[in-house]
Short mmCIF file of C-alpha atoms in Angstrom, two decimals:
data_model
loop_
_atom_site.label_atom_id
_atom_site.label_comp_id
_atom_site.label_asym_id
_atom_site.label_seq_id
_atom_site.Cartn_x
_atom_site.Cartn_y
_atom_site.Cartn_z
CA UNK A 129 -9.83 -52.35 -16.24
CA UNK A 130 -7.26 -50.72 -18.50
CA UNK A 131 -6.89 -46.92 -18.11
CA UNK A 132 -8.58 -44.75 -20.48
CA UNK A 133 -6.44 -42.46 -22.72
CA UNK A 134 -5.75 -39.02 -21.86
CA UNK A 135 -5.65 -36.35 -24.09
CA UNK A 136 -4.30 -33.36 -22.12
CA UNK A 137 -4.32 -29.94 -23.97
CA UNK A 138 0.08 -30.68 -23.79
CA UNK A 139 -0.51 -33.61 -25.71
CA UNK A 140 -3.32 -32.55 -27.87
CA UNK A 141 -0.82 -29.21 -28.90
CA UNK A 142 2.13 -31.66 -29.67
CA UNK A 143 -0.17 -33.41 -32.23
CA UNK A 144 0.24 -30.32 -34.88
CA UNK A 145 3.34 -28.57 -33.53
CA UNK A 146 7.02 -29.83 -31.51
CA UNK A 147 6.70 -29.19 -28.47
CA UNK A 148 10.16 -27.29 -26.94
CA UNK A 149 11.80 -28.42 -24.35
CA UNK A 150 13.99 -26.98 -21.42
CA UNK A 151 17.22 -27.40 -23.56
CA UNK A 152 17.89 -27.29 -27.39
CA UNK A 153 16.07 -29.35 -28.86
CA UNK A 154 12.04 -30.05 -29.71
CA UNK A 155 10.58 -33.58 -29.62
CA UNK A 156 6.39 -34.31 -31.26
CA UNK A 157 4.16 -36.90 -30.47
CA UNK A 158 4.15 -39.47 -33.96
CA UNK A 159 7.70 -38.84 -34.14
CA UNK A 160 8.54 -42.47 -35.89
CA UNK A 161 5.46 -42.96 -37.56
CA UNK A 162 7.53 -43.09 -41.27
CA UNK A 163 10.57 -43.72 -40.33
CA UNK A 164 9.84 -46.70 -37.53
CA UNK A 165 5.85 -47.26 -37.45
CA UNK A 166 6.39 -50.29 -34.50
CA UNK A 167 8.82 -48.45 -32.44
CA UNK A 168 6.43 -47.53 -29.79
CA UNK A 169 4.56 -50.83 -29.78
CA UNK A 170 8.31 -53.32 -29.88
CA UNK A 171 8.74 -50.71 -26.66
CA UNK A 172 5.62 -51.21 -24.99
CA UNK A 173 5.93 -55.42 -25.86
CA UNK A 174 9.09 -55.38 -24.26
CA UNK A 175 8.26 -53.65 -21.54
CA UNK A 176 5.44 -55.68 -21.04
CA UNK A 177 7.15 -59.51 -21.08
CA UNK A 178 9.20 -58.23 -18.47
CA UNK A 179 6.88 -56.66 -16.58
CA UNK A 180 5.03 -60.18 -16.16
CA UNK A 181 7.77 -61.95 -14.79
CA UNK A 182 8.89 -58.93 -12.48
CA UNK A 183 6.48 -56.63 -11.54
CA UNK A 184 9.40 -54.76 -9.57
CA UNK A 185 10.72 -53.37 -13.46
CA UNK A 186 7.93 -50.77 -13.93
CA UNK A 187 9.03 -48.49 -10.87
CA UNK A 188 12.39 -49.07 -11.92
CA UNK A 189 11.97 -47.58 -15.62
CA UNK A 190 10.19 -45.10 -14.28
CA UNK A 191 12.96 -43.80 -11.74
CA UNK A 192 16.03 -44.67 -14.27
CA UNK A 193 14.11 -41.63 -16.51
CA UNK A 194 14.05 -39.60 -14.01
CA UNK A 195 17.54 -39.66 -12.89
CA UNK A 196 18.39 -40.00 -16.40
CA UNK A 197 16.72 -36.40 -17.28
CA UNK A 198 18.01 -34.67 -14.03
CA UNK A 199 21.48 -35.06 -15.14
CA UNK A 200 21.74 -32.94 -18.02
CA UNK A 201 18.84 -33.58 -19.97
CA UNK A 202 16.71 -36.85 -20.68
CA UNK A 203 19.33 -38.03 -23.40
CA UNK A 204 19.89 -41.25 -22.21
CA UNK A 205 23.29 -40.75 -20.67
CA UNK A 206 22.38 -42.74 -17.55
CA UNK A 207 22.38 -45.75 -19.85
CA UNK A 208 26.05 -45.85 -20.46
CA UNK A 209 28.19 -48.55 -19.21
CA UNK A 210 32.17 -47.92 -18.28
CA UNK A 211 34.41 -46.31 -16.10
CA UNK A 212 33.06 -43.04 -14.30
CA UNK A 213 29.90 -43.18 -16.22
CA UNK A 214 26.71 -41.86 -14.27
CA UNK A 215 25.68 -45.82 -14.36
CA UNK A 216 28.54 -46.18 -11.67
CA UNK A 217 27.42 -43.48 -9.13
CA UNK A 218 26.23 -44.26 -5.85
CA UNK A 219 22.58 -42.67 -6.70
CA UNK A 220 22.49 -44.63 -9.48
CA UNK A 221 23.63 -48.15 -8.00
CA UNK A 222 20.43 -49.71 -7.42
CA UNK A 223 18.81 -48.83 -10.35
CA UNK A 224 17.30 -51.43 -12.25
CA UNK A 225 15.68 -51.90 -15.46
CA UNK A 226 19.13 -51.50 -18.18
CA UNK A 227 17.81 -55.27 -19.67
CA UNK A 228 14.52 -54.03 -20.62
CA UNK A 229 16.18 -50.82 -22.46
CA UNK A 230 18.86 -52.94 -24.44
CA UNK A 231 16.65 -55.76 -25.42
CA UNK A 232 14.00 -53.48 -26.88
CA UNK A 233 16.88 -51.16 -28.31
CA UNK A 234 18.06 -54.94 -30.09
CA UNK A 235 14.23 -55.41 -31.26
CA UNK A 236 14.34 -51.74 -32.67
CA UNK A 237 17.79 -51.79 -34.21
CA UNK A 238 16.66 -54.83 -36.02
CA UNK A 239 13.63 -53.69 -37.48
CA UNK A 240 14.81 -49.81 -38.01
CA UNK A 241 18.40 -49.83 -37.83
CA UNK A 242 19.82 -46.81 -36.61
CA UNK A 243 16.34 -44.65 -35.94
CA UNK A 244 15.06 -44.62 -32.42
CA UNK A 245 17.02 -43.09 -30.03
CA UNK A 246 17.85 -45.06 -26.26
CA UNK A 247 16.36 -41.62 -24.60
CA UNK A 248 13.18 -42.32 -26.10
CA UNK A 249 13.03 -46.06 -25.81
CA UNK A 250 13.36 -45.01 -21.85
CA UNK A 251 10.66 -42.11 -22.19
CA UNK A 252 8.48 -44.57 -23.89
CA UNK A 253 9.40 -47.29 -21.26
CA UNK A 254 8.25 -45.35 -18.28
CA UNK A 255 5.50 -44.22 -19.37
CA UNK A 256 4.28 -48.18 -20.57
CA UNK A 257 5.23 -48.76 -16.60
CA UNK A 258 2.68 -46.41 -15.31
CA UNK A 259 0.32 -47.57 -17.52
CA UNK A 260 1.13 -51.56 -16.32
CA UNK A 261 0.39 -50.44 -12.94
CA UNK A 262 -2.95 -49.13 -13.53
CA UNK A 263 -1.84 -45.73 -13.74
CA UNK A 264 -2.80 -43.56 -17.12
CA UNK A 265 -1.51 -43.70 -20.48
CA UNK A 266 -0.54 -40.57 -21.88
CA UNK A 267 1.00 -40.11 -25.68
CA UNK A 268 4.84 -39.56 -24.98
CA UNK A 269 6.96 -36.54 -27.62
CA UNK A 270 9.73 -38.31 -29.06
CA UNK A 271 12.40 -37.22 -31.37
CA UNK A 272 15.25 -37.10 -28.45
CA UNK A 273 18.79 -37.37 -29.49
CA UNK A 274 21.25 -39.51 -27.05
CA UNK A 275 23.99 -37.54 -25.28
CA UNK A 276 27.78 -38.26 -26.24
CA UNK A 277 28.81 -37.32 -22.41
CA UNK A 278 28.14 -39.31 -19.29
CA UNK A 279 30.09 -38.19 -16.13
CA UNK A 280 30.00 -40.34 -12.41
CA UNK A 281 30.10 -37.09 -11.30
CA UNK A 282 27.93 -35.50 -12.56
CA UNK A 283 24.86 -37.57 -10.96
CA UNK A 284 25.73 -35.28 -7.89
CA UNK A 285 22.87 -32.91 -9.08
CA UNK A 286 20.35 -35.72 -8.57
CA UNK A 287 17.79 -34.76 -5.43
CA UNK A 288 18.86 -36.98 -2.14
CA UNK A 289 16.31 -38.59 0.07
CA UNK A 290 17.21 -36.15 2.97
CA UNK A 291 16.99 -32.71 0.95
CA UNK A 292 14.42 -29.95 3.00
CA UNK A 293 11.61 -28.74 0.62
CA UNK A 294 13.54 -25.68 -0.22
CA UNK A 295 16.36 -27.53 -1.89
CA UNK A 296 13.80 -29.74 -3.64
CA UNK A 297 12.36 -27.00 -5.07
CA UNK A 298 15.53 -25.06 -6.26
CA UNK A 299 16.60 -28.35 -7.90
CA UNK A 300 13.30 -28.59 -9.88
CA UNK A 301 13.08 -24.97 -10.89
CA UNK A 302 16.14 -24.84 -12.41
CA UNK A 303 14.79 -27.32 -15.35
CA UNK A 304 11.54 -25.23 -15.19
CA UNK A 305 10.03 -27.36 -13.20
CA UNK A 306 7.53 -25.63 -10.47
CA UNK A 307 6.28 -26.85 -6.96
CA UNK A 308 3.32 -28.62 -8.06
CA UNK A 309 5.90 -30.37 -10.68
CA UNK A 310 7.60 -31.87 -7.79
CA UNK A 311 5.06 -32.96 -5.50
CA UNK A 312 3.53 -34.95 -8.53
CA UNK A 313 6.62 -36.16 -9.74
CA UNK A 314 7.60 -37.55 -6.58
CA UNK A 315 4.16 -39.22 -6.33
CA UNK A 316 5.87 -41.55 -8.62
CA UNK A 317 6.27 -43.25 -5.60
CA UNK A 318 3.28 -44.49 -5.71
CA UNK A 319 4.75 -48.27 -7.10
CA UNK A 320 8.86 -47.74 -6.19
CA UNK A 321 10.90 -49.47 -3.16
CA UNK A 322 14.07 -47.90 -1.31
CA UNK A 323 16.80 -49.84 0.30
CA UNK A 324 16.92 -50.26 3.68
CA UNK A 325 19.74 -47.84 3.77
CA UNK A 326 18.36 -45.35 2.76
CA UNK A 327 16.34 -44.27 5.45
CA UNK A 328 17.00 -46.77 8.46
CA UNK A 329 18.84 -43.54 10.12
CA UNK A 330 15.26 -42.31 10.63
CA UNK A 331 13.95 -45.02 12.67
CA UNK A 332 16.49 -45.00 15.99
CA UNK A 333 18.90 -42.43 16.63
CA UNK A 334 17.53 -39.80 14.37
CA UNK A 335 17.20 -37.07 17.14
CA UNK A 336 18.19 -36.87 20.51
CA UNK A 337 19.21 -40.91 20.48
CA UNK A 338 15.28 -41.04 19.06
CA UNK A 339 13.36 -41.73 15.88
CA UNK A 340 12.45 -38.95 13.43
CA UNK A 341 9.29 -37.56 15.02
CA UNK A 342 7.09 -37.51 11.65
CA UNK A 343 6.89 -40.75 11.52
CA UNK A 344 3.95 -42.21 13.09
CA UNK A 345 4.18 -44.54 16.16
CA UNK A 346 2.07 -47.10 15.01
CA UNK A 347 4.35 -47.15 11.35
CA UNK A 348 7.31 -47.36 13.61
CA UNK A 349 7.49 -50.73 14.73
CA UNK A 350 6.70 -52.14 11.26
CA UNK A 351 9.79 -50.18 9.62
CA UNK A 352 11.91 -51.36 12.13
CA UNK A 353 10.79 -55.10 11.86
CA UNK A 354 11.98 -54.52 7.97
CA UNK A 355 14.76 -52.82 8.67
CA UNK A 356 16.43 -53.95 11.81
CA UNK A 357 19.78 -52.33 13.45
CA UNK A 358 22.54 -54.56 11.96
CA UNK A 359 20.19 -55.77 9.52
CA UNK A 360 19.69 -56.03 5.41
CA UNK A 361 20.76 -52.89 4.29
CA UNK A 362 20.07 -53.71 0.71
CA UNK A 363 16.50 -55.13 1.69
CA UNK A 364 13.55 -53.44 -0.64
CA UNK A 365 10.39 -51.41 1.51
CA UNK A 366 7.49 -50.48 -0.28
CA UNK A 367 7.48 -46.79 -0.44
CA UNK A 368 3.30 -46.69 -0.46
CA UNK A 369 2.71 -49.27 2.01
CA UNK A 370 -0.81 -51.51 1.25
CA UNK A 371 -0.50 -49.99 -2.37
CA UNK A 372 3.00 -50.74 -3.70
CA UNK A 373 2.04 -52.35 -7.31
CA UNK A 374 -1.10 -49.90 -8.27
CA UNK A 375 -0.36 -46.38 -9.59
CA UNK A 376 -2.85 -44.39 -7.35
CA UNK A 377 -2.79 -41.55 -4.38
CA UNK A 378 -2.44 -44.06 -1.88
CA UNK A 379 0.38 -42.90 -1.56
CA UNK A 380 -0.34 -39.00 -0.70
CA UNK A 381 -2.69 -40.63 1.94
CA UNK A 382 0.24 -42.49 3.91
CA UNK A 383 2.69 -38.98 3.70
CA UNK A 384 -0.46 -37.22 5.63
CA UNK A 385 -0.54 -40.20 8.09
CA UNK A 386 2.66 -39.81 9.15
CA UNK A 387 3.53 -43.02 6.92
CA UNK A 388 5.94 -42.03 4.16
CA UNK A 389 9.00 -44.10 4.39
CA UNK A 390 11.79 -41.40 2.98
CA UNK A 391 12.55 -38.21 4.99
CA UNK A 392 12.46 -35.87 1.64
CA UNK A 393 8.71 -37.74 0.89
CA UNK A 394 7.36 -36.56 4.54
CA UNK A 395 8.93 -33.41 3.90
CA UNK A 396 5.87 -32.75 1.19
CA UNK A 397 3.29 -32.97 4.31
CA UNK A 398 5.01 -31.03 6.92
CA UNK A 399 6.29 -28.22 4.60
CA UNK A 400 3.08 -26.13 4.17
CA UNK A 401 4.20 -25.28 0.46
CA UNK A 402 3.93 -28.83 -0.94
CA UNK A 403 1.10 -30.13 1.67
CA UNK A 404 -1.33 -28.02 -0.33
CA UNK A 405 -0.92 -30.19 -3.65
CA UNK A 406 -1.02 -33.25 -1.15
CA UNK A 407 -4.11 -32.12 -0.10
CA UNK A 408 -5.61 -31.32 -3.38
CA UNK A 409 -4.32 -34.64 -4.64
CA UNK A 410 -6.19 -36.34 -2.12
CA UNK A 411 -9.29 -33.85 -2.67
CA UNK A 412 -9.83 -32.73 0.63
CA UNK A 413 -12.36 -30.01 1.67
CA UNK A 414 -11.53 -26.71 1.55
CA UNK A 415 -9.10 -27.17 -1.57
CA UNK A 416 -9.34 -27.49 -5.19
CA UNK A 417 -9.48 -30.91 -6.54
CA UNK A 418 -6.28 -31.81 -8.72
CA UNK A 419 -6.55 -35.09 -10.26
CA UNK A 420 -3.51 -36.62 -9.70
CA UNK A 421 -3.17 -39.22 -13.09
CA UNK A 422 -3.83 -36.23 -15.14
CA UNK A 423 -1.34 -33.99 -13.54
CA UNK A 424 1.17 -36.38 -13.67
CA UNK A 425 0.99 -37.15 -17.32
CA UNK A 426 1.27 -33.37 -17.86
CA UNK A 427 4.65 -33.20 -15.56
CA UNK A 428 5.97 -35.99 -17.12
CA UNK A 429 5.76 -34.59 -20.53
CA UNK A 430 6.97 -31.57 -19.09
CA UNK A 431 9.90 -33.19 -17.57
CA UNK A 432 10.80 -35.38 -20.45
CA UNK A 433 11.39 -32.54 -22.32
CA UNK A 434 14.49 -31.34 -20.38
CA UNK A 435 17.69 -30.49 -22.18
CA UNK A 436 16.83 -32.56 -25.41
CA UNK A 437 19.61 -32.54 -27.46
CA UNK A 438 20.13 -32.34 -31.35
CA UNK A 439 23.39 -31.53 -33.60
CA UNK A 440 27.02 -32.39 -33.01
CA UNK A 441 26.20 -32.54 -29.49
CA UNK A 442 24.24 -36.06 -29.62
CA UNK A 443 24.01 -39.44 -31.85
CA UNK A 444 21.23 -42.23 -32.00
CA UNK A 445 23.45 -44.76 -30.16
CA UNK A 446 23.25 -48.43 -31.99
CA UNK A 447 23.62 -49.95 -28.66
CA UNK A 448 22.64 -48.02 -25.46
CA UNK A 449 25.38 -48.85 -22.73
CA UNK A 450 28.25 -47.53 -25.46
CA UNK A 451 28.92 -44.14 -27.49
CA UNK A 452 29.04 -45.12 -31.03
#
């Protein structure tokens, strides 16, 4: 059954005013409705015919806007293609999902040249990937400008997967983003992968010649059957296991089982400041219920709202891997 829209009170306010973001400029929801009526629906079509064919795209549109609005604002920098570009980091190597942007960035350029911004094609796009996984629709602010600047180096300030809670938070806060923020953001989860790489270290000599001690015993032996010593490196885990394709709290339920396949994901049920929102996530007794589709829409608005850009600073790129 297809979710039911959401209209938060964020959304509802960004009907009649812009909503600001953490940055300098202001984005509305209906930003194209004059200028590029379709722009939202060639997105969502897009997004869509690829989805069909790979299911695998939605959680990677969904993470390539993240790491595109944790470097320096969600301005579509991440998108840019050339030497020392954030595109060529090492945190960015295994993203996945540039095809979808360009081809629906071709779509819009030929039916609105020069309108629609590549920041909001991928605000749009991850948002259409939530909703593709049975997760809820929420209306997206637009009205983002695409950055002029896109630095390998600058991809540093991305959170890793072995950062303690305290970190986590410190990197969220300073784009106004609060503890609750993170623990639903990172419930995003929910439908990505990692790389074997990325966390085999956990699984043997982790500490003491050992594995990390979070993980549960009985998860163990599957992990390592995915990811053996010497094995695939580059081979793809679910990071909800039983629940990778469908946008739900599964996912909270495996980090309090012991189950959560990244260190920094664990981290949100051992640290006592983030298990709370797990718990209320998963509506446990003693808490107060937080229902996790709504609170995620709101965080995502909130977060796609960092450092938009506007002025001298920022262009509607023609095509999204180049500066014009």
């Amino acid at each position: 059954m297809e979710p039911s829209y959401i209209f938060l009170t964020m959304a509802v306010t960004l009907l009649s005013m812009p909503a600001t973001g953490f940055g300098q400029g202001t984005t509305r929801v209906g930003f194209y409705s004059k200028t590029c009526p379709r722009a939202e629906s060639i997105v969502k079509s897009t997004v869509e015919s690829h989805f069909r064919s790979n299911p695998a795209i939605a959680p990677g549109l969904l993470r390539m806007h993240f790491h595109d609005c944790f470097v320096n604002g969600c301005d579509g920098s991440v998108l840019i293609d050339g030497p020392n570009t954030e595109r060529k980091a090492v945190q960015n190597s295994l993203l996945r999902g540039f095809d979808v942007i360009d081809e629906a960035k071709a779509k819009l350029e030929a039916a609105c040249p020069g309108v629609v911004s590549c920041a909001d094609i991928l605000a749009l796009a991850a948002r259409d990937s939530v909703v593709l996984t049975k997760g809820i629709n929420w209306k997206v602010p637009t009205g983002r400008r695409d950055g002029k600047v896109s630095l390998q180096s600058d991809a540093a300030k991305l959170p890793g997967f072995t950062d303690s809670i305290e970190s986590q938070k410190q990197q969220f806060a300073r784009f106004g983003l609060n503890t609750q923020d993170l623990v639903t953001l990172v419930g995003g989860h929910t439908i990505g992968t990692a790389a074997c790489l990325v966390f085999n270290y956990r699984l043997n000599n982790f500490t003491n010649g050992g594995p990390d001690p979070t993980i549960n015993p009985s998860f163990l032996p599957q992990l390592r059957s995915l990811c053996p010593q010497n094995g695939n490196n580059f081979r793809r885990v679910d990071l909800d296991t039983g629940s990778a394709n469908k946008f739900d709290t599964s996912f909270f339920t495996n980090l309090k089982n012991g189950r959560g396949v990244l260190e920094s994901d664990q981290k949100l049920w051992t640290d006592a400041s983030t298990r709370t929102f797990v718990q209320q996530f998963l509506g446990e007794k003693g808490v107060r219920k937080l229902n996790f589709g709504k609170e995620f829409a709101k965080s995502m608005v909130k977060m796609s709202n960092i450092g938009v850009k506007t002025g001298s600073n920022s262009e509607i790129r023609r095509v999204c891997s180049a500066i014009n």
